[in-house]
Structure formats: structure tokens, C-alpha cells
Amino acid sequence: MDAEAVIEIRGLTNRFGTTVVHEDLSLDVMRGEVLGVVGASGSGKSVLLRSIVGLQTPSAGQITMLGTDVLGASAADRAAASARTGVMFQDGALFSALTVRENVEAPMRERLAVDAPTRAALADLRISMVGLPPEAGDLYPAELSGGMRKRAGLARALSLDPEILFLDEPTAGLDPIGASAFDALLNSLGEALGLTVFLVTHDLDTLQATCDRIAVLAQRRVLVTGTMAEMREVDDPWVQSYFHGPRAHAALGQEAV
């Protein structure tokens, strides 16, 4: 049986004044896959993510997520689809005045009709799932290391048991050990929870360690999609440079030639 597309994008255009970031962009994201989205600076990786989750209104095109027309549906239907997703922005984007537990509870306050003790217990479960110690729930973001903030942001993204997880540069700013640990965590959670993951990254190690497919943004559209191995066969100067450079060889455990 063919895989199911849980996100379908057709003819997407994003324009900011005279600057066109995307033009006639199309992409499918399949259920259960980890899709890595890469591209040069300014190619619109984060803009694409924000368009899918409803934070950016495109100039043209269609986005269907979990069967819902993101751009044309009613506010109630969009909210229902959004409740089935989780988003982790760069550096976690936590509320500084709230503890980690309160941050994780925040989506529950909006969406779930549960009492405070139940909400706190659910938040503590998410905190444990991402590998943070129990005492982290009482800490504020400023008291966390960079790696802990990433994990706390991931815990909040998982707050509502999402089907689709959106991650924007989740390993940016982490040292290699911390980034590798986050990659391993993402793999284990994805397998355990059956997540579909839309992952914006520039980290070749993360692409190699976590992604089933890669989508390259270039020339205002999705230039090509495929596996890490398939990317190395693409006849495009940027793709060749990105996937055949010294860092790519290191990520693949190969010697540069």
C-alpha cells in the first residue's frame, strides 16, 4: 500500500514586498517519515515551516495537513488540525517567566479540559520522555543549559501527543555531543510515538542520523527530494558542494577525495 501524505503543498508562493522567497513550490510529507529540509541561507526553510503551521499566510498556493485545507478552512477546523501537531522553534522559544513544567502545560491549558494536578502529571511525563531530570520541571529557562532548553522545548512540542512534529534547527548551538544526544532522542521518540517529523536543519550529522528523506530548497522551490545517498548523485552545484564537502564526508564516515 502506498504511503499516505499527511502534508501536501501545491503551487506555494511566499512574497515579501518585491522579494519572492517561494514560487510554485510543491512538496509531500509522508506519514511516519522524518523529512529534513535544507537549503542555502535565505532559501526560505523557516518560512516554509511557518506557512505550514499557519504563522505565515502565503501569497498563493494550497497546503493540506491531516486532511485539512490549512489556508481555506474555518478557524475551528484549522485549530483542530493544529492541535494534532507540535512545533519546536529555535532554542526552544520557551516563555521566560514560566517554569519548564508551566511551559509544557501551556498548550494543555488551551486545548485540554483537565484539572491542574492531571495537567502537571502529564507535563512531568513529557519532561521525563525527553530525558530531563524531574527537578527540571521547577526551573526557569534562564536556569537551563542550551541542551536542556532544547529538550524542554521538545517536551512542550510533545505536550498534546502530536501526530506531526515540526522542528526548526533543533541542534543549532549545541556541541557535537549534545547534538548527537538530541539526534538519538529524536530517533527513539519518533519510533516509540510513530511521529511524522518535518525537520529544518543545516546539520549534516542530523540529516545522516535521523532523516528518511531530504528536501532541498533552491531557486524558490523544492529542487529535489531523496535519501542522503541520492542527494550525492544530484547534478546541481549547491547540492554537490553541500553533500560532497568535508563535513558531509565526516557525517558519512568517509574520507574526502
Backbone as CSV, one residue per row, in Angstrom:
resi,resn,N_x,N_y,N_z,CA_x,CA_y,CA_z,C_x,C_y,C_z
1,MET,0.846,-1.190,0.000,0.000,0.000,0.000,0.883,1.242,0.000
2,ASP,0.525,2.208,-0.811,1.297,3.434,-0.898,1.240,4.201,0.416
3,ALA,2.338,4.892,0.735,2.379,5.708,1.938,1.406,6.875,1.810
4,GLU,0.894,7.306,2.950,-0.074,8.408,2.988,0.641,9.734,3.178
5,ALA,0.283,10.718,2.364,0.826,12.065,2.525,0.015,12.790,3.591
6,VAL,0.659,13.169,4.693,-0.041,13.895,5.755,0.080,15.407,5.565
7,ILE,1.034,15.832,4.744,1.151,17.235,4.336,1.304,17.259,2.828
8,GLU,0.459,18.037,2.158,0.555,18.212,0.702,0.595,19.710,0.401
9,ILE,1.641,20.127,-0.278,1.817,21.538,-0.638,1.854,21.632,-2.158
10,ARG,1.033,22.529,-2.703,0.972,22.680,-4.147,0.997,24.164,-4.528
11,GLY,1.885,24.520,-5.432,1.919,25.866,-6.000,2.127,26.975,-4.994
12,LEU,2.911,26.714,-3.951,3.076,27.697,-2.876,3.960,28.864,-3.313
13,THR,3.475,30.075,-3.066,4.260,31.285,-3.304,4.261,32.133,-2.042
14,ASN,5.442,32.541,-1.610,5.599,33.474,-0.492,6.366,34.685,-0.989
15,ARG,5.729,35.834,-0.868,6.315,37.075,-1.359,6.309,38.121,-0.243
16,PHE,7.434,38.792,-0.061,7.553,39.861,0.920,7.969,41.118,0.167
17,GLY,6.986,41.979,-0.117,7.267,43.141,-0.954,7.669,42.679,-2.341
18,THR,8.841,43.089,-2.788,9.313,42.667,-4.109,10.155,41.392,-4.048
19,THR,10.367,40.888,-2.847,11.190,39.681,-2.683,10.316,38.441,-2.722
20,VAL,10.593,37.552,-3.644,9.870,36.286,-3.756,10.740,35.191,-3.142
21,VAL,10.252,34.611,-2.055,11.007,33.564,-1.366,10.689,32.192,-1.943
22,HIS,9.404,31.923,-2.153,8.967,30.668,-2.778,8.088,31.005,-3.982
23,GLU,8.200,30.201,-5.018,7.349,30.395,-6.194,6.985,29.028,-6.770
24,ASP,5.681,28.720,-6.736,5.173,27.460,-7.281,5.858,26.254,-6.640
25,LEU,6.015,26.307,-5.320,6.676,25.231,-4.575,5.677,24.125,-4.272
26,SER,6.100,22.877,-4.477,5.255,21.728,-4.156,6.073,20.702,-3.377
27,LEU,5.412,20.029,-2.426,6.102,19.060,-1.567,5.078,18.185,-0.867
28,ASP,5.391,16.907,-0.728,4.593,15.987,0.086,5.441,15.509,1.254
29,VAL,4.809,15.368,2.418,5.439,14.764,3.589,4.622,13.530,3.932
30,MET,5.286,12.382,4.010,4.592,11.118,4.170,4.486,10.735,5.651
31,ARG,3.401,10.054,5.986,3.177,9.652,7.378,4.321,8.764,7.877
32,GLY,4.821,9.105,9.056,5.833,8.299,9.710,7.264,8.582,9.308
33,GLU,7.488,9.475,8.336,8.857,9.744,7.917,9.444,10.938,8.666
34,VAL,10.758,10.997,8.683,11.478,12.187,9.121,12.016,12.847,7.865
35,LEU,11.477,14.014,7.549,11.889,14.758,6.359,12.776,15.912,6.775
36,GLY,14.012,15.920,6.301,14.918,17.027,6.565,14.838,18.049,5.452
37,VAL,14.713,19.318,5.804,14.623,20.404,4.824,15.889,21.240,4.928
38,VAL,16.608,21.323,3.809,17.873,22.055,3.790,17.848,23.064,2.648
39,GLY,18.793,23.975,2.685,18.909,24.986,1.639,19.848,26.079,2.094
40,ALA,20.295,26.873,1.161,21.190,27.977,1.488,20.476,29.002,2.351
41,SER,21.242,29.843,3.016,20.660,30.927,3.806,19.772,31.787,2.918
42,GLY,18.552,32.066,3.384,17.625,32.872,2.610,16.758,32.082,1.657
43,SER,16.886,30.750,1.664,16.090,29.926,0.750,14.660,29.714,1.241
44,GLY,14.385,30.119,2.482,13.007,30.076,2.964,12.622,28.820,3.710
45,LYS,13.574,28.186,4.364,13.280,26.954,5.103,12.302,27.222,6.241
46,SER,12.621,28.207,7.082,11.743,28.524,8.211,10.431,29.141,7.746
47,VAL,10.473,29.898,6.652,9.238,30.472,6.098,8.297,29.358,5.649
48,LEU,8.846,28.307,5.069,8.026,27.168,4.661,7.385,26.514,5.873
49,LEU,8.165,26.294,6.918,7.619,25.711,8.142,6.489,26.581,8.699
50,ARG,6.735,27.883,8.769,5.736,28.789,9.328,4.471,28.827,8.466
51,SER,4.625,28.649,7.161,3.457,28.619,6.282,2.598,27.389,6.567
52,ILE,3.242,26.258,6.780,2.504,25.020,7.022,1.736,25.087,8.336
53,VAL,2.367,25.637,9.377,1.720,25.656,10.695,0.793,26.852,10.884
54,GLY,0.676,27.714,9.862,-0.301,28.794,9.917,0.189,30.100,10.479
55,LEU,1.499,30.256,10.635,2.043,31.510,11.157,2.413,32.488,10.057
56,GLN,2.397,32.029,8.819,2.708,32.859,7.662,1.653,32.575,6.595
57,THR,0.990,33.620,6.116,-0.022,33.461,5.068,0.628,33.608,3.704
58,PRO,0.666,32.544,2.904,1.298,32.621,1.588,0.539,33.540,0.641
59,SER,1.219,33.978,-0.396,0.590,34.808,-1.422,-0.283,33.977,-2.343
60,ALA,0.066,32.700,-2.509,-0.704,31.811,-3.376,-0.361,30.374,-3.023
61,GLY,-1.217,29.449,-3.486,-0.946,28.038,-3.299,-1.917,27.362,-2.354
62,GLN,-1.698,26.078,-2.132,-2.559,25.267,-1.293,-1.718,24.405,-0.361
63,ILE,-2.138,24.325,0.889,-1.488,23.463,1.876,-2.576,22.614,2.532
64,THR,-2.438,21.308,2.429,-3.342,20.385,3.105,-2.553,19.632,4.161
65,MET,-3.018,19.677,5.407,-2.352,18.989,6.505,-3.367,18.145,7.260
66,LEU,-3.106,16.848,7.316,-4.001,15.921,8.002,-5.432,16.058,7.469
67,GLY,-5.536,16.244,6.159,-6.832,16.331,5.508,-7.515,17.679,5.585
68,THR,-6.871,18.656,6.206,-7.457,19.987,6.373,-6.782,20.987,5.442
69,ASP,-7.587,21.750,4.727,-7.077,22.840,3.893,-6.632,23.971,4.824
70,VAL,-5.342,24.066,5.067,-4.815,25.000,6.053,-5.190,26.446,5.734
71,LEU,-5.204,26.792,4.456,-5.447,28.175,4.065,-6.921,28.501,3.892
72,GLY,-7.743,27.497,3.602,-9.145,27.772,3.312,-10.140,27.307,4.348
73,ALA,-9.692,26.567,5.355,-10.612,26.019,6.351,-11.069,27.089,7.336
74,SER,-12.117,26.770,8.063,-12.592,27.658,9.122,-11.564,27.703,10.248
75,ALA,-11.681,28.710,11.087,-10.754,28.838,12.213,-10.821,27.614,13.123
76,ALA,-12.011,27.076,13.314,-12.185,25.905,14.176,-11.492,24.680,13.587
77,ASP,-11.634,24.492,12.269,-11.002,23.342,11.631,-9.480,23.488,11.625
78,ARG,-8.999,24.702,11.417,-7.550,24.920,11.467,-7.017,24.646,12.864
79,ALA,-7.766,25.081,13.875,-7.338,24.851,15.251,-7.316,23.360,15.576
80,ALA,-8.279,22.623,15.061,-8.329,21.183,15.301,-7.133,20.481,14.675
81,ALA,-6.769,20.895,13.464,-5.591,20.316,12.817,-4.324,20.713,13.562
82,SER,-4.252,21.958,13.996,-3.076,22.440,14.717,-2.864,21.675,16.017
83,ALA,-3.951,21.277,16.665,-3.854,20.543,17.929,-3.235,19.164,17.742
84,ARG,-3.151,18.708,16.501,-2.552,17.406,16.206,-1.089,17.540,15.800
85,THR,-0.537,18.736,15.986,0.865,18.984,15.654,1.587,19.601,16.851
86,GLY,2.897,19.523,16.812,3.727,20.190,17.804,4.862,20.902,17.106
87,VAL,5.252,22.057,17.624,6.289,22.870,16.984,7.364,23.221,18.008
88,MET,8.611,22.991,17.623,9.748,23.434,18.425,10.554,24.428,17.601
89,PHE,10.560,25.681,18.056,11.312,26.712,17.360,12.752,26.737,17.851
90,GLN,13.578,27.543,17.184,14.990,27.596,17.524,15.194,27.978,18.987
91,ASP,16.120,27.283,19.636,16.472,27.495,21.044,15.298,27.238,21.987
92,GLY,14.282,26.518,21.512,13.166,26.148,22.375,12.053,27.160,22.441
93,ALA,12.383,28.466,22.327,11.389,29.556,22.379,10.466,29.414,23.579
94,LEU,11.044,29.172,24.739,10.253,28.997,25.958,9.820,30.349,26.524
95,PHE,8.726,30.342,27.274,8.283,31.545,27.974,9.187,31.749,29.183
96,SER,9.910,32.866,29.220,10.935,33.060,30.252,10.357,33.182,31.651
97,ALA,9.108,33.657,31.781,8.511,33.869,33.097,7.840,32.616,33.655
98,LEU,7.856,31.523,32.885,7.227,30.280,33.322,8.285,29.218,33.583
99,THR,8.022,28.341,34.530,8.910,27.201,34.746,8.796,26.243,33.565
100,VAL,9.700,25.272,33.524,9.642,24.266,32.461,8.297,23.553,32.483
101,ARG,7.848,23.157,33.668,6.561,22.469,33.774,5.423,23.356,33.262
102,GLU,5.436,24.619,33.642,4.385,25.535,33.200,4.438,25.759,31.682
103,ASN,5.654,25.769,31.129,5.793,25.872,29.681,5.165,24.674,28.984
104,VAL,5.426,23.487,29.498,4.882,22.269,28.889,3.366,22.215,29.063
105,GLU,2.879,22.758,30.164,1.431,22.775,30.415,0.697,23.778,29.529
106,ALA,1.395,24.783,29.013,0.728,25.884,28.306,-0.198,25.407,27.179
107,PRO,0.228,24.506,26.278,-0.712,24.049,25.241,-1.901,23.287,25.818
108,MET,-1.674,22.597,26.923,-2.768,21.847,27.550,-3.837,22.782,28.099
109,ARG,-3.408,23.911,28.637,-4.370,24.883,29.174,-5.337,25.348,28.083
110,GLU,-4.813,25.469,26.851,-5.639,25.938,25.747,-6.531,24.847,25.179
111,ARG,-6.035,23.601,25.171,-6.693,22.552,24.394,-7.378,21.467,25.219
112,LEU,-6.887,21.193,26.430,-7.381,20.049,27.193,-8.226,20.489,28.380
113,ALA,-9.359,19.833,28.553,-10.229,20.115,29.706,-9.862,19.161,30.832
114,VAL,-8.709,19.403,31.452,-8.253,18.571,32.567,-7.903,19.463,33.745
115,ASP,-7.942,18.887,34.936,-7.658,19.675,36.131,-6.154,19.904,36.283
116,ALA,-5.794,20.793,37.191,-4.396,21.193,37.356,-3.476,20.031,37.739
117,PRO,-3.865,19.153,38.691,-2.973,18.032,39.024,-2.723,17.099,37.836
118,THR,-3.765,16.845,37.053,-3.599,15.985,35.876,-2.689,16.643,34.857
119,ARG,-2.879,17.951,34.667,-2.053,18.692,33.734,-0.582,18.644,34.157
120,ALA,-0.334,18.820,35.428,1.040,18.782,35.928,1.653,17.397,35.758
121,ALA,0.859,16.366,36.003,1.353,14.998,35.848,1.688,14.697,34.386
122,LEU,0.848,15.161,33.469,1.109,14.970,32.044,2.369,15.725,31.619
123,ALA,2.544,16.930,32.164,3.743,17.708,31.849,4.993,17.000,32.364
124,ASP,4.933,16.468,33.562,6.082,15.754,34.123,6.431,14.526,33.283
125,LEU,5.411,13.879,32.731,5.661,12.732,31.861,6.416,13.168,30.611
126,ARG,6.006,14.280,29.995,6.702,14.779,28.814,8.142,15.166,29.158
127,ILE,8.335,15.795,30.311,9.679,16.188,30.743,10.573,14.958,30.881
128,SER,10.014,13.888,31.446,10.768,12.638,31.572,11.064,12.026,30.206
129,MET,10.106,12.092,29.291,10.263,11.492,27.964,11.447,12.073,27.200
130,VAL,11.726,13.356,27.402,12.816,13.993,26.649,14.146,13.925,27.389
131,GLY,14.188,13.159,28.473,15.441,12.914,29.154,15.874,13.956,30.161
132,LEU,14.946,14.824,30.585,15.270,15.801,31.629,14.989,15.202,32.999
133,PRO,15.762,15.571,34.016,15.507,15.054,35.365,14.236,15.671,35.933
134,PRO,13.584,15.002,36.897,12.328,15.508,37.453,12.423,16.932,37.987
135,GLU,13.565,17.278,38.586,13.704,18.608,39.187,13.735,19.722,38.133
136,ALA,13.939,19.371,36.872,13.967,20.387,35.820,12.619,21.079,35.655
137,GLY,11.551,20.410,36.046,10.224,20.993,35.909,10.047,22.277,36.687
138,ASP,10.805,22.433,37.766,10.669,23.617,38.615,11.625,24.742,38.226
139,LEU,12.463,24.512,37.226,13.443,25.512,36.818,12.858,26.446,35.761
140,TYR,13.434,27.642,35.689,13.063,28.606,34.659,14.044,28.485,33.487
141,PRO,13.656,28.905,32.276,14.541,28.769,31.120,15.934,29.331,31.331
142,ALA,16.054,30.465,32.039,17.361,31.074,32.264,18.272,30.198,33.116
143,GLU,17.696,29.233,33.820,18.478,28.343,34.679,18.904,27.068,33.953
144,LEU,18.571,26.951,32.692,18.862,25.741,31.933,20.071,25.939,31.021
145,SER,20.783,24.859,30.761,21.819,24.885,29.730,21.148,24.897,28.360
146,GLY,21.947,25.141,27.325,21.390,25.158,25.976,20.733,23.844,25.603
147,GLY,21.393,22.733,25.928,20.823,21.431,25.621,19.539,21.152,26.380
148,MET,19.483,21.606,27.626,18.264,21.409,28.420,17.119,22.252,27.882
149,ARG,17.427,23.469,27.400,16.373,24.298,26.813,15.794,23.632,25.563
150,LYS,16.669,23.027,24.757,16.190,22.312,23.569,15.238,21.192,23.978
151,ARG,15.619,20.436,24.975,14.787,19.313,25.416,13.477,19.806,26.030
152,ALA,13.543,20.907,26.752,12.315,21.470,27.315,11.383,21.946,26.203
153,GLY,11.965,22.566,25.168,11.155,22.976,24.023,10.531,21.790,23.328
154,LEU,11.265,20.692,23.242,10.732,19.472,22.643,9.609,18.906,23.502
155,ALA,9.779,18.943,24.823,8.718,18.463,25.716,7.432,19.249,25.510
156,ARG,7.564,20.573,25.343,6.363,21.378,25.094,5.750,21.043,23.738
157,ALA,6.585,20.808,22.736,6.067,20.444,21.413,5.309,19.123,21.452
158,LEU,5.686,18.250,22.382,5.030,16.947,22.520,3.845,16.983,23.480
159,SER,3.536,18.157,23.987,2.533,18.304,25.043,1.201,17.650,24.720
160,LEU,0.744,17.779,23.480,-0.600,17.304,23.106,-0.564,15.998,22.323
161,ASP,0.515,15.227,22.466,0.656,13.957,21.738,0.460,14.159,20.230
162,PRO,1.289,14.964,19.599,1.065,15.301,18.189,1.325,14.126,17.258
163,GLU,0.700,14.198,16.090,0.989,13.258,15.016,2.158,13.750,14.172
164,ILE,2.264,15.071,14.039,3.335,15.677,13.252,4.131,16.613,14.152
165,LEU,5.445,16.490,14.083,6.336,17.322,14.876,7.170,18.188,13.936
166,PHE,7.126,19.504,14.161,7.909,20.457,13.366,9.081,20.947,14.215
167,LEU,10.288,20.820,13.684,11.487,21.225,14.403,12.279,22.200,13.548
168,ASP,12.592,23.365,14.103,13.346,24.394,13.380,14.748,24.482,13.971
169,GLU,15.730,23.941,13.253,17.142,23.952,13.668,17.305,23.455,15.110
170,PRO,16.872,22.239,15.396,16.867,21.776,16.789,18.250,21.588,17.405
171,THR,19.279,21.358,16.581,20.609,21.149,17.153,21.521,22.361,17.008
172,ALA,20.998,23.469,16.475,21.820,24.673,16.316,22.316,25.147,17.678
173,GLY,23.595,25.446,17.764,24.172,25.954,19.000,24.605,24.891,19.990
174,LEU,24.340,23.626,19.691,24.761,22.561,20.590,26.151,22.066,20.211
175,ASP,26.909,21.613,21.199,28.193,20.992,20.898,27.940,19.629,20.261
176,PRO,28.943,19.036,19.632,28.715,17.763,18.919,28.126,16.659,19.786
177,ILE,28.539,16.584,21.052,27.997,15.541,21.928,26.525,15.799,22.211
178,GLY,26.197,17.065,22.517,24.798,17.407,22.779,23.919,17.214,21.557
179,ALA,24.446,17.570,20.368,23.684,17.398,19.135,23.444,15.923,18.846
180,SER,24.463,15.105,19.058,24.315,13.673,18.832,23.293,13.064,19.788
181,ALA,23.306,13.528,21.036,22.334,13.030,22.012,20.918,13.439,21.626
182,PHE,20.767,14.645,21.088,19.435,15.090,20.651,18.973,14.263,19.458
183,ASP,19.868,13.967,18.531,19.518,13.129,17.385,19.026,11.759,17.850
184,ALA,19.743,11.172,18.807,19.349,9.858,19.325,17.990,9.927,20.005
185,LEU,17.746,11.004,20.739,16.451,11.190,21.401,15.340,11.291,20.363
186,LEU,15.573,12.057,19.306,14.565,12.210,18.258,14.247,10.868,17.608
187,ASN,15.271,10.072,17.352,15.051,8.754,16.763,14.210,7.865,17.668
188,SER,14.536,7.849,18.956,13.808,6.972,19.872,12.364,7.429,20.057
189,LEU,12.146,8.744,20.147,10.781,9.253,20.303,9.969,9.030,19.029
190,GLY,10.593,9.262,17.879,9.885,9.065,16.624,9.404,7.641,16.464
191,GLU,10.261,6.701,16.832,9.891,5.282,16.719,8.837,4.903,17.747
192,ALA,9.011,5.370,18.973,8.082,4.999,20.040,6.699,5.605,19.848
193,LEU,6.645,6.835,19.333,5.384,7.562,19.229,4.785,7.550,17.827
194,GLY,5.503,6.989,16.858,5.000,6.969,15.492,4.862,8.350,14.877
195,LEU,5.814,9.226,15.167,5.728,10.609,14.724,6.103,10.772,13.253
196,THR,5.492,11.753,12.617,5.979,12.306,11.361,6.735,13.580,11.723
197,VAL,7.951,13.741,11.212,8.792,14.870,11.617,9.192,15.688,10.399
198,PHE,8.919,16.992,10.485,9.353,17.977,9.484,10.488,18.750,10.128
199,LEU,11.701,18.531,9.642,12.903,18.987,10.335,13.693,19.960,9.472
200,VAL,13.720,21.232,9.863,14.569,22.224,9.208,15.933,22.194,9.885
201,THR,16.984,21.991,9.110,18.308,21.906,9.703,19.377,22.238,8.679
202,HIS,20.564,22.562,9.171,21.747,22.679,8.313,22.782,21.654,8.732
203,ASP,22.440,20.830,9.739,23.384,19.925,10.379,23.448,18.604,9.605
204,LEU,24.551,18.367,8.930,24.706,17.152,8.132,24.695,15.897,8.998
205,ASP,25.219,15.986,10.201,25.178,14.833,11.103,23.738,14.471,11.437
206,THR,22.903,15.487,11.673,21.493,15.239,11.972,20.782,14.635,10.768
207,LEU,21.072,15.145,9.581,20.477,14.572,8.370,20.812,13.089,8.247
208,GLN,22.078,12.773,8.455,22.517,11.385,8.324,21.929,10.506,9.420
209,ALA,21.842,11.033,10.635,21.430,10.214,11.777,19.926,10.019,11.870
210,THR,19.133,10.966,11.351,17.699,10.929,11.650,16.773,10.879,10.440
211,CYS,17.195,11.353,9.285,16.235,11.618,8.206,16.060,10.451,7.240
212,ASP,14.807,10.169,6.923,14.484,9.185,5.886,14.647,9.799,4.494
213,ARG,14.224,11.065,4.367,14.333,11.782,3.103,14.799,13.197,3.375
214,ILE,15.329,13.830,2.330,15.787,15.210,2.413,15.148,15.986,1.270
215,ALA,14.684,17.200,1.569,14.163,18.108,0.548,15.086,19.322,0.482
216,VAL,15.577,19.629,-0.701,16.484,20.758,-0.892,15.706,21.940,-1.457
217,LEU,15.730,23.071,-0.750,15.120,24.294,-1.243,16.167,25.105,-2.004
218,ALA,15.839,25.431,-3.226,16.714,26.252,-4.068,15.893,26.785,-5.229
219,GLN,16.294,27.920,-5.735,15.606,28.530,-6.879,14.106,28.727,-6.580
220,ARG,13.803,29.061,-5.307,12.461,29.404,-4.840,11.498,28.218,-4.782
221,ARG,12.022,27.008,-4.876,11.148,25.843,-4.881,11.876,24.667,-4.252
222,VAL,11.209,23.508,-4.207,11.887,22.285,-3.814,12.612,21.753,-5.039
223,LEU,13.919,21.842,-5.010,14.715,21.448,-6.168,14.721,19.940,-6.350
224,VAL,14.857,19.206,-5.238,14.947,17.753,-5.312,14.641,17.159,-3.946
225,THR,14.111,15.953,-3.916,13.940,15.199,-2.675,14.561,13.825,-2.861
226,GLY,15.007,13.244,-1.755,15.578,11.907,-1.825,16.340,11.579,-0.563
227,THR,16.960,10.416,-0.550,17.759,9.995,0.591,19.100,10.717,0.582
228,MET,19.828,10.559,1.667,21.169,11.147,1.750,22.039,10.632,0.601
229,ALA,21.972,9.344,0.311,22.770,8.776,-0.774,22.347,9.359,-2.113
230,GLU,21.044,9.527,-2.309,20.558,10.077,-3.572,20.964,11.534,-3.752
231,MET,21.056,12.280,-2.655,21.482,13.677,-2.752,22.879,13.787,-3.353
232,ARG,23.718,12.810,-3.085,25.094,12.858,-3.549,25.206,12.624,-5.057
233,GLU,24.112,12.205,-5.675,24.105,11.966,-7.123,23.445,13.102,-7.907
234,VAL,22.943,14.121,-7.197,22.219,15.212,-7.857,23.203,16.141,-8.569
235,ASP,22.917,16.430,-9.828,23.800,17.279,-10.635,23.379,18.749,-10.495
236,ASP,23.728,19.324,-9.370,23.470,20.747,-9.092,24.642,21.274,-8.285
237,PRO,25.177,22.449,-8.617,26.379,22.944,-7.934,26.219,23.061,-6.427
238,TRP,25.081,23.636,-5.950,24.922,23.799,-4.496,24.785,22.454,-3.822
239,VAL,23.982,21.570,-4.393,23.787,20.241,-3.803,25.104,19.480,-3.772
240,GLN,25.872,19.557,-4.849,27.164,18.875,-4.885,28.097,19.421,-3.804
241,SER,28.129,20.745,-3.675,29.002,21.364,-2.674,28.592,20.968,-1.265
242,TYR,27.282,20.956,-1.020,26.774,20.677,0.329,26.999,19.221,0.715
243,PHE,26.693,18.316,-0.202,26.716,16.891,0.137,28.024,16.193,-0.225
244,HIS,29.009,16.940,-0.748,30.310,16.349,-1.041,31.455,17.087,-0.351
245,GLY,31.123,18.064,0.509,32.159,18.783,1.225,32.757,17.955,2.345
246,PRO,33.796,18.466,2.993,34.452,17.731,4.083,33.500,17.361,5.214
247,ARG,32.559,18.268,5.552,31.629,17.965,6.645,30.682,16.839,6.253
248,ALA,30.298,16.786,4.962,29.434,15.698,4.502,30.165,14.366,4.587
249,HIS,31.434,14.362,4.184,32.201,13.128,4.271,32.368,12.683,5.721
250,ALA,32.555,13.649,6.615,32.669,13.312,8.029,31.378,12.720,8.554
251,ALA,30.233,13.303,8.162,28.929,12.805,8.609,28.682,11.391,8.122
252,LEU,29.214,11.072,6.912,29.028,9.743,6.336,30.127,8.765,6.751
253,GLY,31.091,9.255,7.532,32.179,8.394,7.958,33.120,8.037,6.825
254,GLN,33.262,8.954,5.848,34.107,8.720,4.705,35.261,9.709,4.696
255,GLU,36.286,9.364,3.935,37.393,10.294,3.728,37.114,11.136,2.502
256,ALA,37.389,12.442,2.599,37.213,13.305,1.439,38.210,12.917,0.351
257,VAL,37.749,13.037,-0.895,38.621,12.709,-2.004,38.733,13.916,-2.930
